[in-house]
PDB file of C-alpha atoms in Angstrom:
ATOM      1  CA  UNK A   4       9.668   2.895   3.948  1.00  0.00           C
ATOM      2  CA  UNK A   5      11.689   3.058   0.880  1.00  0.00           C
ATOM      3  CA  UNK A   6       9.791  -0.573  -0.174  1.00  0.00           C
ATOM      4  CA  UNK A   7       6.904   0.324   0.923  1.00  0.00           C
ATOM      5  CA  UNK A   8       6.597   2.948  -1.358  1.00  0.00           C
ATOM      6  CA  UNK A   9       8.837   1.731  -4.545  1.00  0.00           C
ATOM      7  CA  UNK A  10       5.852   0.280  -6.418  1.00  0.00           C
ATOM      8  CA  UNK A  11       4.037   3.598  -5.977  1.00  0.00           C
ATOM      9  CA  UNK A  12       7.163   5.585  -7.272  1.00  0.00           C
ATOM     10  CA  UNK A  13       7.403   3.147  -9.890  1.00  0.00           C
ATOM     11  CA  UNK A  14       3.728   2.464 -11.262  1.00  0.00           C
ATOM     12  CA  UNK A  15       2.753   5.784 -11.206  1.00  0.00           C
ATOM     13  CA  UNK A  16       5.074   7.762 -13.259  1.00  0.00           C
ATOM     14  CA  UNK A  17       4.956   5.134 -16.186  1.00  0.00           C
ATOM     15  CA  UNK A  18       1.136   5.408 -16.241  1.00  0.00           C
ATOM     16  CA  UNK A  19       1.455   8.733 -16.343  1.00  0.00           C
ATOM     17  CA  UNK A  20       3.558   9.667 -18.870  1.00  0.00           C
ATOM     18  CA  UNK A  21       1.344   6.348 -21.021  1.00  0.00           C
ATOM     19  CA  UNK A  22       4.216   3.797 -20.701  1.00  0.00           C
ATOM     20  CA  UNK A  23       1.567   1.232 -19.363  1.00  0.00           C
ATOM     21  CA  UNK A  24      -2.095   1.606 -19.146  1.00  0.00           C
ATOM     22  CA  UNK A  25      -2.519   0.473 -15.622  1.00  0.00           C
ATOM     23  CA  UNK A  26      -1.434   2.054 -12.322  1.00  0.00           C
ATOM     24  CA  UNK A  27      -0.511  -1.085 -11.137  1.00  0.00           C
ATOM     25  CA  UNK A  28       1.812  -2.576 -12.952  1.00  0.00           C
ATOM     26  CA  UNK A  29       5.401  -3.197 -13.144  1.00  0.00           C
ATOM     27  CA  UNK A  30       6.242  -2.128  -9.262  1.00  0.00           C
ATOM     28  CA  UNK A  31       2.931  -4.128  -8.287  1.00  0.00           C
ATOM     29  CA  UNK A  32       3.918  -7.263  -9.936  1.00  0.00           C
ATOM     30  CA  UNK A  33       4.493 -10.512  -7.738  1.00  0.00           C
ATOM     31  CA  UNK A  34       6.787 -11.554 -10.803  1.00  0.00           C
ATOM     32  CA  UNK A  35       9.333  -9.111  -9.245  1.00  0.00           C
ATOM     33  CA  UNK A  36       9.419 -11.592  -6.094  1.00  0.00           C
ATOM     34  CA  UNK A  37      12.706 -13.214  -7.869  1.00  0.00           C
ATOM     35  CA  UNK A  38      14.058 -10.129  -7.767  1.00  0.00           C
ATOM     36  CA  UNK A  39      13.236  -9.133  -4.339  1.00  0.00           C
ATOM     37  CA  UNK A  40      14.430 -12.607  -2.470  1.00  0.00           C
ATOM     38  CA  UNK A  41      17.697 -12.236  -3.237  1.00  0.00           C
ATOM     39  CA  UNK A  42      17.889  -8.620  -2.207  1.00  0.00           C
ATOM     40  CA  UNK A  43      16.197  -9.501   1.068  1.00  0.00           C
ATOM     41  CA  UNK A  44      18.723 -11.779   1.645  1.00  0.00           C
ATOM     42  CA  UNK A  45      21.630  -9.675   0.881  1.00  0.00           C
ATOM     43  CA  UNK A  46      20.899  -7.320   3.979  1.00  0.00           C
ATOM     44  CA  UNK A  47      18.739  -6.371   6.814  1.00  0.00           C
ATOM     45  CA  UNK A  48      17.979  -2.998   4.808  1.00  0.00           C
ATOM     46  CA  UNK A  49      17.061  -4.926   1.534  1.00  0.00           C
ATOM     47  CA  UNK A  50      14.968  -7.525   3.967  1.00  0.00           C
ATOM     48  CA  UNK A  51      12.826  -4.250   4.918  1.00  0.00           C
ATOM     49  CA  UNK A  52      12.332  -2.935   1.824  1.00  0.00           C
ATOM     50  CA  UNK A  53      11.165  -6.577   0.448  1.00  0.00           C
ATOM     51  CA  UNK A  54       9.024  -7.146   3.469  1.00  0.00           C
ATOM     52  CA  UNK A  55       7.363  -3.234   2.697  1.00  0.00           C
ATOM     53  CA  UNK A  56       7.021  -4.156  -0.878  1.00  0.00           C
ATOM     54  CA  UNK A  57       5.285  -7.390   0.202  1.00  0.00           C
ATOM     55  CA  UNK A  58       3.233  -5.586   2.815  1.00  0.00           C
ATOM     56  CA  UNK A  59       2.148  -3.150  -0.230  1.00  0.00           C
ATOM     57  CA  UNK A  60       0.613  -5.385  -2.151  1.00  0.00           C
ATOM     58  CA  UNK A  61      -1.248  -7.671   0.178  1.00  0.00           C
ATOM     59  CA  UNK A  62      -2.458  -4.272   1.312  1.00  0.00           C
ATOM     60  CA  UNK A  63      -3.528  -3.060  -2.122  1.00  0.00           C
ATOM     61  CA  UNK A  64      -5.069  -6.192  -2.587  1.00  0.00           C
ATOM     62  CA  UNK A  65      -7.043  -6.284   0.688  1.00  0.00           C
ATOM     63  CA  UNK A  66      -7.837  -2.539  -0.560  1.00  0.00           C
ATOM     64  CA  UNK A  67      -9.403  -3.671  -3.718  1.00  0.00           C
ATOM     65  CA  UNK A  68     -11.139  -6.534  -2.408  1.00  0.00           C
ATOM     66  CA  UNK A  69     -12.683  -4.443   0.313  1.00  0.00           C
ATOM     67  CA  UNK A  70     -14.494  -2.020  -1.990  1.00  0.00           C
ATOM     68  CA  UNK A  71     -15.669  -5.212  -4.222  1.00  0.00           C
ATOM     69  CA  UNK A  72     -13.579  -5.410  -7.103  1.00  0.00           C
ATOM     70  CA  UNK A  73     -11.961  -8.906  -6.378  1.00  0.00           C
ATOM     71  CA  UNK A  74     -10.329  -9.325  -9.924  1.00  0.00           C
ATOM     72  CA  UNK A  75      -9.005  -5.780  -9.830  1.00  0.00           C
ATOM     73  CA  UNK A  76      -6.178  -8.410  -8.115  1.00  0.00           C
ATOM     74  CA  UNK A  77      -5.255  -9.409 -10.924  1.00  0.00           C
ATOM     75  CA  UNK A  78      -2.979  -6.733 -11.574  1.00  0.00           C
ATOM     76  CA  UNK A  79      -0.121  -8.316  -9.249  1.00  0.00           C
ATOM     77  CA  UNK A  80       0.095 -10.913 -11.831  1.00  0.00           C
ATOM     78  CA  UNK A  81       0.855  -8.067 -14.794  1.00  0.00           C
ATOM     79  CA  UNK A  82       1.972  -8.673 -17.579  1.00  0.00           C
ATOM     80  CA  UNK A  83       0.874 -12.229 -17.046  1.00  0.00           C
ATOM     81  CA  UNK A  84      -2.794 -11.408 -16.586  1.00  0.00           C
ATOM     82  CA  UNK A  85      -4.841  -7.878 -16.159  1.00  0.00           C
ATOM     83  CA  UNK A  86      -7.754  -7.294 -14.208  1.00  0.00           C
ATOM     84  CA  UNK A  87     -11.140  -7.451 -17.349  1.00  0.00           C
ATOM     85  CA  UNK A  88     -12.506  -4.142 -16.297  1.00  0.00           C
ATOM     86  CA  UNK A  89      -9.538  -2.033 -14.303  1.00  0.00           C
ATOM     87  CA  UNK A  90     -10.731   1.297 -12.497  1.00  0.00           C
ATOM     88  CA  UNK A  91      -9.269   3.611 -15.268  1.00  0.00           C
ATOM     89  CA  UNK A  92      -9.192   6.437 -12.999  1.00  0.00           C
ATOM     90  CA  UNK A  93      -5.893   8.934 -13.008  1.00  0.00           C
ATOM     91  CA  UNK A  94      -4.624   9.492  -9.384  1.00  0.00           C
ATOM     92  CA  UNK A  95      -5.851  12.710  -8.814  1.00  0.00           C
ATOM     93  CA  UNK A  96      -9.338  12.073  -9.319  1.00  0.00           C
ATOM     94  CA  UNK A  97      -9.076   8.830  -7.298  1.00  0.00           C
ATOM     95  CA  UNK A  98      -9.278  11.083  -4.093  1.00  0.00           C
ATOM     96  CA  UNK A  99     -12.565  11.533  -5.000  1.00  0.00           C
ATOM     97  CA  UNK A 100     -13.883   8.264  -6.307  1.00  0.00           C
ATOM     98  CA  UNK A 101     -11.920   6.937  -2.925  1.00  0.00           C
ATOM     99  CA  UNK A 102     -13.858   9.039  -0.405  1.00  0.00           C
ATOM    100  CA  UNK A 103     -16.787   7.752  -0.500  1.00  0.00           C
ATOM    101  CA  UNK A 104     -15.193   4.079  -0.620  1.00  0.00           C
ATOM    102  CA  UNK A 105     -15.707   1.400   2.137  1.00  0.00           C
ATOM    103  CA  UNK A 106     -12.074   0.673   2.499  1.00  0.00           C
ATOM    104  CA  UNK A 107     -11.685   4.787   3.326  1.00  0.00           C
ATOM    105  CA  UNK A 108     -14.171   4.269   6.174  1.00  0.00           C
ATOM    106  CA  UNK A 109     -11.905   1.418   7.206  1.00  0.00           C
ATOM    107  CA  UNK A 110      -8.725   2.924   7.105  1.00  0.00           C
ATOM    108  CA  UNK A 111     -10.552   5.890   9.012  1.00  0.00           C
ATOM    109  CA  UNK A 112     -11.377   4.020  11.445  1.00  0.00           C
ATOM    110  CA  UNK A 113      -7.824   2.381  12.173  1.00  0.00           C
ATOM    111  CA  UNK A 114      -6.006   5.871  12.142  1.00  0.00           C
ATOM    112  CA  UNK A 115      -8.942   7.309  14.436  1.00  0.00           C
ATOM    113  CA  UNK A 116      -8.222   4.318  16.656  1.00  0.00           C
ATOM    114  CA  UNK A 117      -4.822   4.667  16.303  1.00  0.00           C
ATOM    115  CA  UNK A 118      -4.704   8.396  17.445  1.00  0.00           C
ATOM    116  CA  UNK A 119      -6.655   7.231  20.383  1.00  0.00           C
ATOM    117  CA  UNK A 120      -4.594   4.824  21.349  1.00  0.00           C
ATOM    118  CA  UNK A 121      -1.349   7.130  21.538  1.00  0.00           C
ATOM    119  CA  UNK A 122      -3.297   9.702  23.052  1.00  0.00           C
ATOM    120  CA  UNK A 123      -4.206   7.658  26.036  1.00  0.00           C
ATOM    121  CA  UNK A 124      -0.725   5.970  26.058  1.00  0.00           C
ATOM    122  CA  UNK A 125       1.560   9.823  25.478  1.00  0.00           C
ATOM    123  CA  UNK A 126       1.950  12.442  27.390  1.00  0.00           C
ATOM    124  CA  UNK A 127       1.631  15.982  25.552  1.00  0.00           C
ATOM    125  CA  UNK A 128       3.859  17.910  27.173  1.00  0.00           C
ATOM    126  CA  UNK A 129       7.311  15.026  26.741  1.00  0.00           C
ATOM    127  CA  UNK A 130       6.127  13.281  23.835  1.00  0.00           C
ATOM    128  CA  UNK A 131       7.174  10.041  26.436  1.00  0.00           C
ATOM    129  CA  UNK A 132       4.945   6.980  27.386  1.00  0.00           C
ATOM    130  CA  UNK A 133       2.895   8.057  30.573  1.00  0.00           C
ATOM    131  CA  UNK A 134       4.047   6.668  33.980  1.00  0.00           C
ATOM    132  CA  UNK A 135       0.811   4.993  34.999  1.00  0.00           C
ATOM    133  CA  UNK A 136       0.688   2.659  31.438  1.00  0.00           C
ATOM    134  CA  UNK A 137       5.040   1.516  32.025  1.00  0.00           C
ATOM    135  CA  UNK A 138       5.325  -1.926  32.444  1.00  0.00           C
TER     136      UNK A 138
END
């Protein structure tokens, strides 16, 4: 989870206090792949936090692309290239802007799926896997 979340924990901050102009920046830079190789192979733990930094941005990427603003990926190239017209919106009122976005309706539709899955596969009262659905 740690990886997952690092470019997050490092992107924001900066932007926020006006170190960089872009919320994805530094942490969301594929440049920082020569850094996270050899810490993925230097343990399991740093293999999962490369593979959640990896799984961050494809999924950022997908996010962007989803709501039609393709060269918004451009940003996982920073400082090497920058998307022409980024969404200069601060975090907090990206909630908003993001409501009413297609990829919300997606990712709506995954965790509503998602709870129905595990409520048709748990039983309430043990929290374990229902008899009926063991293998």
């Amino acid at each position: 989870m740690v990886g997952a979340a690092l470019p997050d924990v490092i992107d924001k901050p900066l932007a926020m206090a006006g170190v960089v102009e872009l919320y994805h920046s530094v942490g969301h830079s594929v440049l920082l792949v020569g850094v996270a190789v050899p810490i993925a192979l230097y343990s399991r733990a740093g293999l999962a936090a490369a593979i959640g930094w990896g799984s961050h941005l494809f999924l950022d990427a997908f996010h962007v692309v989803v709501n039609g603003r393709g060269t918004d990926v451009l940003s996982l190239a920073w400082p090497v290239a920058a998307p022409p017209d980024p969404l200069a919106v601060p975090p907090g009122s990206f909630v908003f802007h993001y409501v009413g976005s297609r990829s919300f309706m997606l990712e709506g539709g995954l965790w509503l799926l998602a709870g129905l899955f595990a409520l048709a596969h748990v039983r309430p009262d043990t929290g374990t896997e229902s008899p009926g659905n063991v293998k």
